[in-house]
PDB file of C-alpha atoms in Angstrom:
ATOM      1  CA  MET A  13     107.907 -83.587 -35.001  1.00 76.00           C
ATOM      2  CA  HIS A  14     105.666 -82.716 -38.791  1.00 88.00           C
ATOM      3  CA  ILE A  15     102.526 -84.151 -38.550  1.00 93.00           C
ATOM      4  CA  ALA A  16     100.426 -83.011 -41.404  1.00 93.00           C
ATOM      5  CA  LEU A  17      96.821 -81.763 -40.833  1.00 95.00           C
ATOM      6  CA  PRO A  18      94.565 -80.874 -42.673  1.00 96.00           C
ATOM      7  CA  SER A  19      94.777 -84.676 -44.126  1.00 96.00           C
ATOM      8  CA  PRO A  20      93.850 -84.921 -47.503  1.00 97.00           C
ATOM      9  CA  ILE A  21      90.298 -86.452 -48.868  1.00 98.00           C
ATOM     10  CA  HIS A  22      90.144 -88.393 -51.975  1.00 98.00           C
ATOM     11  CA  ALA A  23      87.031 -89.183 -53.714  1.00 98.00           C
ATOM     12  CA  LEU A  24      87.128 -93.338 -54.832  1.00 97.00           C
ATOM     13  CA  HIS A  25      86.286 -94.506 -57.905  1.00 95.00           C
ATOM     14  CA  HIS A  26      84.616 -97.912 -58.145  1.00 95.00           C
ATOM     15  CA  PRO A  27      82.492 -99.941 -61.055  1.00 95.00           C
ATOM     16  CA  LEU A  28      80.475-100.954 -57.689  1.00 97.00           C
ATOM     17  CA  LEU A  29      79.792 -97.391 -56.419  1.00 97.00           C
ATOM     18  CA  GLU A  30      78.744 -96.444 -59.872  1.00 97.00           C
ATOM     19  CA  GLU A  31      76.517 -99.348 -60.321  1.00 98.00           C
ATOM     20  CA  LYS A  32      74.992 -98.379 -57.162  1.00 98.00           C
ATOM     21  CA  LYS A  33      74.698 -94.561 -57.160  1.00 98.00           C
ATOM     22  CA  VAL A  34      76.604 -93.857 -53.799  1.00 98.00           C
ATOM     23  CA  GLN A  35      79.520 -91.536 -53.648  1.00 98.00           C
ATOM     24  CA  LEU A  36      82.555 -92.994 -51.357  1.00 98.00           C
ATOM     25  CA  PHE A  37      85.523 -90.378 -50.174  1.00 98.00           C
ATOM     26  CA  VAL A  38      88.509 -91.651 -47.931  1.00 98.00           C
ATOM     27  CA  LYS A  39      89.934 -89.065 -45.549  1.00 98.00           C
ATOM     28  CA  ARG A  40      93.488 -90.358 -45.439  1.00 97.00           C
ATOM     29  CA  ASP A  41      94.758 -89.673 -42.358  1.00 96.00           C
ATOM     30  CA  ASP A  42      97.515 -92.016 -43.078  1.00 94.00           C
ATOM     31  CA  LEU A  43      99.283 -89.515 -44.391  1.00 95.00           C
ATOM     32  CA  ILE A  44      99.705 -87.715 -41.460  1.00 95.00           C
ATOM     33  CA  HIS A  45     102.474 -88.846 -40.221  1.00 94.00           C
ATOM     34  CA  PRO A  46     104.974 -92.196 -41.242  1.00 91.00           C
ATOM     35  CA  HIS A  47     104.896 -93.830 -37.876  1.00 93.00           C
ATOM     36  CA  ILE A  48     101.917 -91.809 -35.624  1.00 94.00           C
ATOM     37  CA  SER A  49      99.325 -91.531 -38.235  1.00 80.00           C
ATOM     38  CA  GLY A  50      95.904 -91.897 -38.582  1.00 82.00           C
ATOM     39  CA  ASN A  51      93.099 -92.008 -35.635  1.00 91.00           C
ATOM     40  CA  LYS A  52      96.548 -92.267 -33.092  1.00 94.00           C
ATOM     41  CA  TRP A  53      98.322 -88.810 -33.994  1.00 95.00           C
ATOM     42  CA  ARG A  54      94.297 -87.749 -32.767  1.00 96.00           C
ATOM     43  CA  LYS A  55      93.859 -89.570 -29.792  1.00 97.00           C
ATOM     44  CA  LEU A  56      97.215 -89.122 -29.030  1.00 97.00           C
ATOM     45  CA  LYS A  57      97.415 -84.674 -28.986  1.00 97.00           C
ATOM     46  CA  TYR A  58      95.885 -84.260 -25.698  1.00 98.00           C
ATOM     47  CA  THR A  59      96.887 -87.311 -23.725  1.00 98.00           C
ATOM     48  CA  LEU A  60     100.605 -86.395 -24.223  1.00 98.00           C
ATOM     49  CA  GLN A  61     100.346 -82.870 -23.811  1.00 98.00           C
ATOM     50  CA  ASP A  62      98.528 -83.529 -20.743  1.00 98.00           C
ATOM     51  CA  ALA A  63     101.589 -85.625 -19.782  1.00 98.00           C
ATOM     52  CA  GLN A  64     103.820 -82.842 -20.663  1.00 98.00           C
ATOM     53  CA  GLN A  65     101.771 -80.592 -17.889  1.00 98.00           C
ATOM     54  CA  LYS A  66     102.107 -83.049 -15.257  1.00 98.00           C
ATOM     55  CA  GLY A  67     105.908 -83.190 -15.832  1.00 98.00           C
ATOM     56  CA  LYS A  68     105.467 -87.099 -16.316  1.00 98.00           C
ATOM     57  CA  LYS A  69     108.229 -88.823 -18.335  1.00 98.00           C
ATOM     58  CA  HIS A  70     107.844 -92.129 -18.926  1.00 98.00           C
ATOM     59  CA  LEU A  71     104.951 -93.161 -20.923  1.00 98.00           C
ATOM     60  CA  ILE A  72     103.093 -96.806 -20.279  1.00 98.00           C
ATOM     61  CA  THR A  73     100.772 -97.780 -22.631  1.00 98.00           C
ATOM     62  CA  PHE A  74      99.191-100.997 -23.667  1.00 97.00           C
ATOM     63  CA  GLY A  75      98.189-103.182 -26.624  1.00 94.00           C
ATOM     64  CA  GLY A  76      98.327-106.319 -29.037  1.00 90.00           C
ATOM     65  CA  ALA A  77     100.938-107.650 -30.995  1.00 90.00           C
ATOM     66  CA  TYR A  78      99.725-105.966 -34.251  1.00 85.00           C
ATOM     67  CA  SER A  79      98.908-102.371 -32.298  1.00 88.00           C
ATOM     68  CA  ASN A  80      99.216 -99.256 -34.565  1.00 88.00           C
ATOM     69  CA  HIS A  81      98.535 -97.350 -31.124  1.00 94.00           C
ATOM     70  CA  LEU A  82     102.087 -98.839 -29.491  1.00 96.00           C
ATOM     71  CA  LEU A  83     103.993 -97.941 -32.322  1.00 95.00           C
ATOM     72  CA  ALA A  84     102.569 -94.366 -32.727  1.00 96.00           C
ATOM     73  CA  THR A  85     103.108 -94.117 -29.076  1.00 98.00           C
ATOM     74  CA  ALA A  86     106.500 -94.685 -29.086  1.00 98.00           C
ATOM     75  CA  CYS A  87     107.637 -93.058 -32.194  1.00 97.00           C
ATOM     76  CA  ALA A  88     105.949 -90.047 -30.614  1.00 97.00           C
ATOM     77  CA  ALA A  89     107.974 -90.862 -27.423  1.00 98.00           C
ATOM     78  CA  LYS A  90     111.154 -90.801 -28.813  1.00 97.00           C
ATOM     79  CA  GLN A  91     110.113 -87.789 -30.592  1.00 96.00           C
ATOM     80  CA  LEU A  92     109.120 -85.461 -27.304  1.00 97.00           C
ATOM     81  CA  GLY A  93     112.152 -86.960 -25.175  1.00 97.00           C
ATOM     82  CA  PHE A  94     109.709 -89.547 -23.000  1.00 98.00           C
ATOM     83  CA  THR A  95     110.896 -93.270 -22.200  1.00 98.00           C
ATOM     84  CA  CYS A  96     108.197 -95.757 -22.799  1.00 98.00           C
ATOM     85  CA  THR A  97     107.275 -98.905 -21.748  1.00 98.00           C
ATOM     86  CA  GLY A  98     104.579-100.886 -24.129  1.00 98.00           C
ATOM     87  CA  PHE A  99     102.998-103.924 -22.818  1.00 98.00           C
ATOM     88  CA  VAL A 100     101.640-106.687 -24.948  1.00 97.00           C
ATOM     89  CA  ARG A 101      98.827-109.202 -24.952  1.00 95.00           C
ATOM     90  CA  GLY A 102      99.984-112.508 -24.809  1.00 94.00           C
ATOM     91  CA  GLU A 103     102.838-114.486 -25.693  1.00 94.00           C
ATOM     92  CA  GLU A 104     106.311-113.119 -26.714  1.00 94.00           C
ATOM     93  CA  THR A 105     106.898-114.848 -30.750  1.00 93.00           C
ATOM     94  CA  LEU A 106     110.366-114.194 -32.885  1.00 94.00           C
ATOM     95  CA  PRO A 107     110.891-112.615 -34.967  1.00 96.00           C
ATOM     96  CA  LEU A 108     109.216-109.605 -34.209  1.00 95.00           C
ATOM     97  CA  ASN A 109     106.417-108.652 -36.243  1.00 92.00           C
ATOM     98  CA  PRO A 110     106.874-105.541 -38.150  1.00 90.00           C
ATOM     99  CA  VAL A 111     105.305-103.084 -35.705  1.00 90.00           C
ATOM    100  CA  LEU A 112     106.892-104.373 -32.625  1.00 96.00           C
ATOM    101  CA  SER A 113     109.894-104.861 -34.495  1.00 96.00           C
ATOM    102  CA  LEU A 114     109.622-100.478 -34.930  1.00 96.00           C
ATOM    103  CA  CYS A 115     108.506-100.136 -31.282  1.00 97.00           C
ATOM    104  CA  THR A 116     112.130-101.389 -30.326  1.00 98.00           C
ATOM    105  CA  ALA A 117     113.100 -99.589 -32.880  1.00 98.00           C
ATOM    106  CA  PHE A 118     111.916 -96.370 -31.109  1.00 98.00           C
ATOM    107  CA  GLY A 119     113.702 -97.484 -27.660  1.00 98.00           C
ATOM    108  CA  MET A 120     110.178 -98.757 -26.329  1.00 98.00           C
ATOM    109  CA  GLN A 121     110.819-101.129 -23.126  1.00 98.00           C
ATOM    110  CA  LEU A 122     108.076-104.513 -24.658  1.00 98.00           C
ATOM    111  CA  HIS A 123     107.027-106.809 -21.209  1.00 97.00           C
ATOM    112  CA  TYR A 124     104.353-109.797 -22.585  1.00 98.00           C
ATOM    113  CA  VAL A 125     101.257-109.991 -20.668  1.00 97.00           C
ATOM    114  CA  ASP A 126      99.358-113.875 -20.302  1.00 96.00           C
ATOM    115  CA  ARG A 127      95.693-112.870 -21.360  1.00 93.00           C
ATOM    116  CA  THR A 128      93.789-113.073 -18.410  1.00 95.00           C
ATOM    117  CA  SER A 129      96.281-110.467 -16.632  1.00 95.00           C
ATOM    118  CA  TYR A 130      95.796-108.148 -19.260  1.00 97.00           C
ATOM    119  CA  ARG A 131      91.957-107.622 -18.577  1.00 94.00           C
ATOM    120  CA  ASN A 132      92.963-105.439 -16.022  1.00 96.00           C
ATOM    121  CA  LYS A 133      95.480-102.739 -17.499  1.00 97.00           C
ATOM    122  CA  GLN A 134      95.420-100.638 -13.945  1.00 96.00           C
ATOM    123  CA  ASP A 135      96.464-103.341 -12.217  1.00 97.00           C
ATOM    124  CA  ILE A 136      99.172-103.691 -14.425  1.00 97.00           C
ATOM    125  CA  PHE A 137     100.122-100.884 -13.733  1.00 97.00           C
ATOM    126  CA  ASN A 138     100.691-100.095 -10.009  1.00 97.00           C
ATOM    127  CA  GLN A 139     102.523-103.268  -9.793  1.00 96.00           C
ATOM    128  CA  TYR A 140     104.827-101.987 -11.678  1.00 95.00           C
ATOM    129  CA  PHE A 141     104.825 -98.708 -11.983  1.00 96.00           C
ATOM    130  CA  THR A 142     103.263 -96.871  -8.374  1.00 92.00           C
ATOM    131  CA  ASN A 143     105.972 -95.674  -6.764  1.00 93.00           C
ATOM    132  CA  ASP A 144     107.117 -93.942 -10.024  1.00 96.00           C
ATOM    133  CA  THR A 145     106.454 -90.389  -9.651  1.00 97.00           C
ATOM    134  CA  HIS A 146     107.629 -89.858 -13.849  1.00 98.00           C
ATOM    135  CA  ALA A 147     105.421 -92.827 -14.953  1.00 98.00           C
ATOM    136  CA  TYR A 148     102.214 -91.848 -17.436  1.00 98.00           C
ATOM    137  CA  PHE A 149      99.401 -93.963 -17.584  1.00 98.00           C
ATOM    138  CA  ILE A 150      97.629 -94.465 -21.874  1.00 98.00           C
ATOM    139  CA  ASP A 151      95.080 -97.216 -21.798  1.00 97.00           C
ATOM    140  CA  GLU A 152      94.863 -99.993 -25.047  1.00 95.00           C
ATOM    141  CA  GLY A 153      94.732 -98.164 -28.132  1.00 92.00           C
ATOM    142  CA  GLY A 154      95.251 -94.631 -26.662  1.00 95.00           C
ATOM    143  CA  ALA A 155      91.036 -94.605 -25.600  1.00 94.00           C
ATOM    144  CA  SER A 156      89.888 -91.972 -22.937  1.00 96.00           C
ATOM    145  CA  ALA A 157      88.003 -88.334 -23.433  1.00 96.00           C
ATOM    146  CA  LEU A 158      90.878 -86.947 -23.849  1.00 97.00           C
ATOM    147  CA  ALA A 159      91.707 -89.363 -26.874  1.00 97.00           C
ATOM    148  CA  ALA A 160      87.585 -88.283 -27.767  1.00 97.00           C
ATOM    149  CA  LYS A 161      88.673 -84.611 -28.360  1.00 97.00           C
ATOM    150  CA  GLY A 162      91.177 -84.905 -30.517  1.00 97.00           C
ATOM    151  CA  VAL A 163      89.656 -87.305 -32.927  1.00 98.00           C
ATOM    152  CA  ALA A 164      86.660 -84.656 -32.637  1.00 98.00           C
ATOM    153  CA  GLU A 165      88.411 -82.661 -34.572  1.00 97.00           C
ATOM    154  CA  LEU A 166      88.215 -84.005 -37.500  1.00 98.00           C
ATOM    155  CA  ILE A 167      84.935 -82.868 -38.386  1.00 98.00           C
ATOM    156  CA  ASP A 168      86.315 -79.367 -38.266  1.00 98.00           C
ATOM    157  CA  GLU A 169      88.384 -80.500 -41.110  1.00 98.00           C
ATOM    158  CA  LEU A 170      85.479 -81.690 -43.252  1.00 98.00           C
ATOM    159  CA  PRO A 171      84.428 -79.012 -46.190  1.00 96.00           C
ATOM    160  CA  GLU A 172      81.332 -80.605 -46.306  1.00 97.00           C
ATOM    161  CA  THR A 173      78.568 -82.919 -45.224  1.00 98.00           C
ATOM    162  CA  TYR A 174      78.245 -86.329 -45.007  1.00 98.00           C
ATOM    163  CA  THR A 175      75.317 -88.892 -44.774  1.00 98.00           C
ATOM    164  CA  HIS A 176      77.853 -91.020 -43.405  1.00 98.00           C
ATOM    165  CA  ILE A 177      80.976 -91.518 -41.920  1.00 98.00           C
ATOM    166  CA  PHE A 178      83.080 -95.418 -41.138  1.00 98.00           C
ATOM    167  CA  THR A 179      85.946 -95.985 -39.614  1.00 98.00           C
ATOM    168  CA  ALA A 180      88.282 -99.101 -38.203  1.00 96.00           C
ATOM    169  CA  CYS A 181      86.545 -99.775 -34.580  1.00 95.00           C
ATOM    170  CA  GLY A 182      88.765-101.183 -31.708  1.00 91.00           C
ATOM    171  CA  THR A 183      88.380 -99.563 -28.307  1.00 92.00           C
ATOM    172  CA  GLY A 184      85.594 -97.140 -29.129  1.00 95.00           C
ATOM    173  CA  ALA A 185      87.574 -94.296 -28.693  1.00 95.00           C
ATOM    174  CA  THR A 186      87.885 -93.173 -32.629  1.00 96.00           C
ATOM    175  CA  LEU A 187      83.543 -93.606 -32.943  1.00 98.00           C
ATOM    176  CA  ALA A 188      83.127 -91.748 -29.880  1.00 98.00           C
ATOM    177  CA  GLY A 189      85.693 -88.877 -31.018  1.00 98.00           C
ATOM    178  CA  ILE A 190      83.593 -88.683 -34.412  1.00 98.00           C
ATOM    179  CA  SER A 191      80.071 -88.512 -32.871  1.00 98.00           C
ATOM    180  CA  GLN A 192      81.288 -85.908 -30.336  1.00 97.00           C
ATOM    181  CA  GLY A 193      82.136 -83.958 -33.264  1.00 98.00           C
ATOM    182  CA  LEU A 194      79.452 -83.867 -34.674  1.00 98.00           C
ATOM    183  CA  GLN A 195      77.091 -83.547 -32.298  1.00 97.00           C
ATOM    184  CA  GLN A 196      79.472 -80.360 -31.555  1.00 97.00           C
ATOM    185  CA  HIS A 197      78.559 -79.420 -35.457  1.00 97.00           C
ATOM    186  CA  MET A 198      74.627 -80.313 -34.904  1.00 97.00           C
ATOM    187  CA  LEU A 199      75.035 -82.917 -38.312  1.00 98.00           C
ATOM    188  CA  PRO A 200      72.517 -85.453 -38.884  1.00 97.00           C
ATOM    189  CA  THR A 201      75.545 -87.603 -40.545  1.00 98.00           C
ATOM    190  CA  LYS A 202      75.361 -91.062 -38.927  1.00 98.00           C
ATOM    191  CA  ALA A 203      78.802 -92.383 -37.432  1.00 98.00           C
ATOM    192  CA  ILE A 204      79.684 -95.604 -37.843  1.00 98.00           C
ATOM    193  CA  GLY A 205      82.143 -98.130 -36.252  1.00 98.00           C
ATOM    194  CA  ILE A 206      82.949-101.609 -37.963  1.00 98.00           C
ATOM    195  CA  ALA A 207      85.028-103.670 -34.693  1.00 98.00           C
ATOM    196  CA  VAL A 208      88.011-105.161 -35.953  1.00 95.00           C
ATOM    197  CA  LEU A 209      87.900-107.838 -32.507  1.00 94.00           C
ATOM    198  CA  LYS A 210      85.390-110.663 -31.694  1.00 96.00           C
ATOM    199  CA  GLY A 211      82.811-110.087 -29.070  1.00 96.00           C
ATOM    200  CA  ALA A 212      82.798-106.728 -28.991  1.00 96.00           C
ATOM    201  CA  ASP A 213      79.721-106.038 -27.739  1.00 96.00           C
ATOM    202  CA  PHE A 214      81.470-104.356 -24.779  1.00 96.00           C
ATOM    203  CA  LEU A 215      82.558-100.840 -27.189  1.00 97.00           C
ATOM    204  CA  LYS A 216      78.868 -99.917 -27.339  1.00 97.00           C
ATOM    205  CA  GLN A 217      78.357 -99.097 -23.835  1.00 97.00           C
ATOM    206  CA  ASP A 218      82.860 -97.561 -24.213  1.00 96.00           C
ATOM    207  CA  VAL A 219      81.272 -95.210 -26.670  1.00 97.00           C
ATOM    208  CA  SER A 220      78.391 -93.771 -24.881  1.00 97.00           C
ATOM    209  CA  ALA A 221      80.804 -93.871 -21.421  1.00 96.00           C
ATOM    210  CA  LEU A 222      83.350 -91.293 -24.087  1.00 95.00           C
ATOM    211  CA  ALA A 223      80.152 -89.747 -25.945  1.00 95.00           C
ATOM    212  CA  PRO A 224      77.273 -89.804 -23.852  1.00 95.00           C
ATOM    213  CA  LYS A 225      75.809 -86.711 -25.491  1.00 93.00           C
ATOM    214  CA  ALA A 226      76.221 -88.086 -29.187  1.00 94.00           C
ATOM    215  CA  GLN A 227      73.176 -90.177 -30.050  1.00 91.00           C
ATOM    216  CA  ASN A 228      73.762 -90.673 -34.016  1.00 96.00           C
ATOM    217  CA  TRP A 229      75.782 -93.692 -34.378  1.00 98.00           C
ATOM    218  CA  ASP A 230      76.286 -97.804 -34.756  1.00 98.00           C
ATOM    219  CA  ILE A 231      78.548-100.297 -34.551  1.00 98.00           C
ATOM    220  CA  LEU A 232      78.745-103.538 -36.851  1.00 98.00           C
ATOM    221  CA  LEU A 233      79.741-106.720 -35.263  1.00 98.00           C
ATOM    222  CA  GLN A 234      79.811-109.160 -37.794  1.00 98.00           C
ATOM    223  CA  TYR A 235      83.136-108.352 -40.216  1.00 98.00           C
ATOM    224  CA  HIS A 236      85.431-108.833 -37.941  1.00 97.00           C
ATOM    225  CA  GLN A 237      87.236-112.148 -39.544  1.00 97.00           C
ATOM    226  CA  GLY A 238      87.292-114.098 -37.124  1.00 96.00           C
ATOM    227  CA  GLY A 239      89.095-111.938 -34.437  1.00 94.00           C
ATOM    228  CA  TYR A 240      91.093-109.276 -34.212  1.00 87.00           C
ATOM    229  CA  ALA A 241      94.834-109.327 -36.304  1.00 85.00           C
ATOM    230  CA  LYS A 242      92.742-112.128 -37.983  1.00 93.00           C
ATOM    231  CA  THR A 243      91.791-113.210 -40.826  1.00 95.00           C
ATOM    232  CA  THR A 244      90.617-115.025 -44.203  1.00 97.00           C
ATOM    233  CA  PRO A 245      91.891-116.168 -47.252  1.00 97.00           C
ATOM    234  CA  HIS A 246      89.043-114.400 -48.719  1.00 97.00           C
ATOM    235  CA  LEU A 247      89.892-111.536 -47.125  1.00 98.00           C
ATOM    236  CA  ILE A 248      93.120-111.054 -48.423  1.00 97.00           C
ATOM    237  CA  ASN A 249      91.976-111.543 -51.765  1.00 98.00           C
ATOM    238  CA  TRP A 250      89.476-109.103 -51.520  1.00 98.00           C
ATOM    239  CA  MET A 251      91.950-106.525 -50.336  1.00 97.00           C
ATOM    240  CA  GLN A 252      94.733-107.379 -53.725  1.00 97.00           C
ATOM    241  CA  ASP A 253      91.535-106.762 -55.813  1.00 97.00           C
ATOM    242  CA  PHE A 254      90.933-104.293 -53.772  1.00 97.00           C
ATOM    243  CA  SER A 255      94.283-101.891 -53.944  1.00 95.00           C
ATOM    244  CA  GLN A 256      94.345-103.047 -57.744  1.00 95.00           C
ATOM    245  CA  GLN A 257      91.474-101.234 -58.800  1.00 95.00           C
ATOM    246  CA  THR A 258      91.657 -98.330 -56.193  1.00 96.00           C
ATOM    247  CA  ALA A 259      95.177 -97.717 -55.722  1.00 95.00           C
ATOM    248  CA  LEU A 260      94.198 -97.360 -52.245  1.00 96.00           C
ATOM    249  CA  PRO A 261      96.523 -99.456 -49.255  1.00 95.00           C
ATOM    250  CA  ILE A 262      94.737-101.333 -46.913  1.00 96.00           C
ATOM    251  CA  GLU A 263      96.205-103.685 -44.411  1.00 93.00           C
ATOM    252  CA  PRO A 264      93.963-106.707 -43.009  1.00 94.00           C
ATOM    253  CA  VAL A 265      93.978-105.656 -38.872  1.00 90.00           C
ATOM    254  CA  TYR A 266      91.553-102.114 -39.418  1.00 92.00           C
ATOM    255  CA  THR A 267      91.460-100.699 -42.909  1.00 96.00           C
ATOM    256  CA  GLY A 268      90.645-104.266 -45.264  1.00 97.00           C
ATOM    257  CA  LYS A 269      88.060-104.835 -43.193  1.00 98.00           C
ATOM    258  CA  LEU A 270      86.250-101.770 -42.831  1.00 98.00           C
ATOM    259  CA  PHE A 271      86.825-101.030 -47.000  1.00 98.00           C
ATOM    260  CA  TYR A 272      85.473-104.346 -46.958  1.00 98.00           C
ATOM    261  CA  ALA A 273      82.731-104.180 -44.729  1.00 98.00           C
ATOM    262  CA  LEU A 274      81.614-101.023 -47.094  1.00 98.00           C
ATOM    263  CA  PHE A 275      81.655-102.561 -49.924  1.00 98.00           C
ATOM    264  CA  ASP A 276      79.215-105.696 -48.833  1.00 98.00           C
ATOM    265  CA  LEU A 277      77.297-102.799 -47.797  1.00 98.00           C
ATOM    266  CA  ILE A 278      76.785-100.928 -50.744  1.00 98.00           C
ATOM    267  CA  ALA A 279      76.611-104.621 -52.256  1.00 98.00           C
ATOM    268  CA  ALA A 280      73.492-105.375 -50.570  1.00 98.00           C
ATOM    269  CA  ASP A 281      72.218-101.572 -50.269  1.00 98.00           C
ATOM    270  CA  TYR A 282      72.286-101.007 -47.251  1.00 98.00           C
ATOM    271  CA  PHE A 283      72.318 -97.258 -48.726  1.00 98.00           C
ATOM    272  CA  GLU A 284      69.942 -94.891 -50.646  1.00 97.00           C
ATOM    273  CA  GLN A 285      70.808 -93.545 -53.885  1.00 97.00           C
ATOM    274  CA  ASN A 286      73.149 -90.708 -53.421  1.00 97.00           C
ATOM    275  CA  SER A 287      74.653 -91.351 -50.406  1.00 98.00           C
ATOM    276  CA  LYS A 288      77.841 -89.478 -49.996  1.00 98.00           C
ATOM    277  CA  ILE A 289      80.059 -92.127 -47.127  1.00 98.00           C
ATOM    278  CA  LEU A 290      83.401 -90.685 -46.270  1.00 98.00           C
ATOM    279  CA  ALA A 291      85.389 -93.857 -44.379  1.00 98.00           C
ATOM    280  CA  ILE A 292      88.243 -92.389 -42.236  1.00 98.00           C
ATOM    281  CA  HIS A 293      91.637 -94.381 -43.459  1.00 97.00           C
ATOM    282  CA  THR A 294      93.527 -94.964 -40.219  1.00 93.00           C
ATOM    283  CA  GLY A 295      96.753 -96.195 -41.386  1.00 89.00           C
ATOM    284  CA  GLY A 296      98.538 -98.961 -40.560  1.00 80.00           C
ATOM    285  CA  ILE A 297     101.107-101.572 -41.157  1.00 67.00           C
ATOM    286  CA  SER A 298     100.618-104.468 -43.551  1.00 49.00           C
ATOM    287  CA  THR A 299     100.965-107.870 -42.254  1.00 40.00           C
ATOM    288  CA  GLN A 300     100.215-109.825 -44.946  1.00 34.00           C
TER     289      GLN A 300
END
């Protein structure tokens, strides 16, 4: 399995950046692997190693209908010789969207769970796999201390220091890992997550639990565009203009919201002049 690390860092050019005298760079984690891209490989790296060391053969994990984590897990399982099951939040909708279609193509067995039951993933795992000694639990989005450990290694790859690092935020594990890596290197950089789901206050507690020593981070909650995997015509139009101007591919579930938030903040003078910002491009399949 070829994972292309370290991922490249590209400078982004846009008239607003020149006007506000702000530098913006993009770490292209979307180029790590076609399907195990972005933060997904970093979060799965040590988790998959742990499963192999424990002799587990069946990966059990969770996600929404547009979960890049489900896709990454399905692809990694196929390549590493695991079987895998994905529990999907909500009802089955046919035809399957591009993400779930690829999951099944890689051999993942999909089970759909109502939103109330889905809240307790450990109960779901116990219900189906209590007696399966080969089953290995992976939380939604791959969130865990092992995931944060893998993401923290991203900081090792940075050739210079940035004033801010931004990432889309679904479970908090990526933000926790970035914060942890910054703390380990004693860097003054501020890590900021853009929540892509509505009512995401709980993420702050989750990040604190995964990175208890890290302090220099925050989560902005106002850019969810209506909720997870929800969008607006305004966002879609903005994304199309953005991609035409920058040639950077983005999608509306994660990275579209990330870059929309960044440019909204830049326009509102959130950053001091000469700030040097790094955005983590965490990959994802376009659902436009």
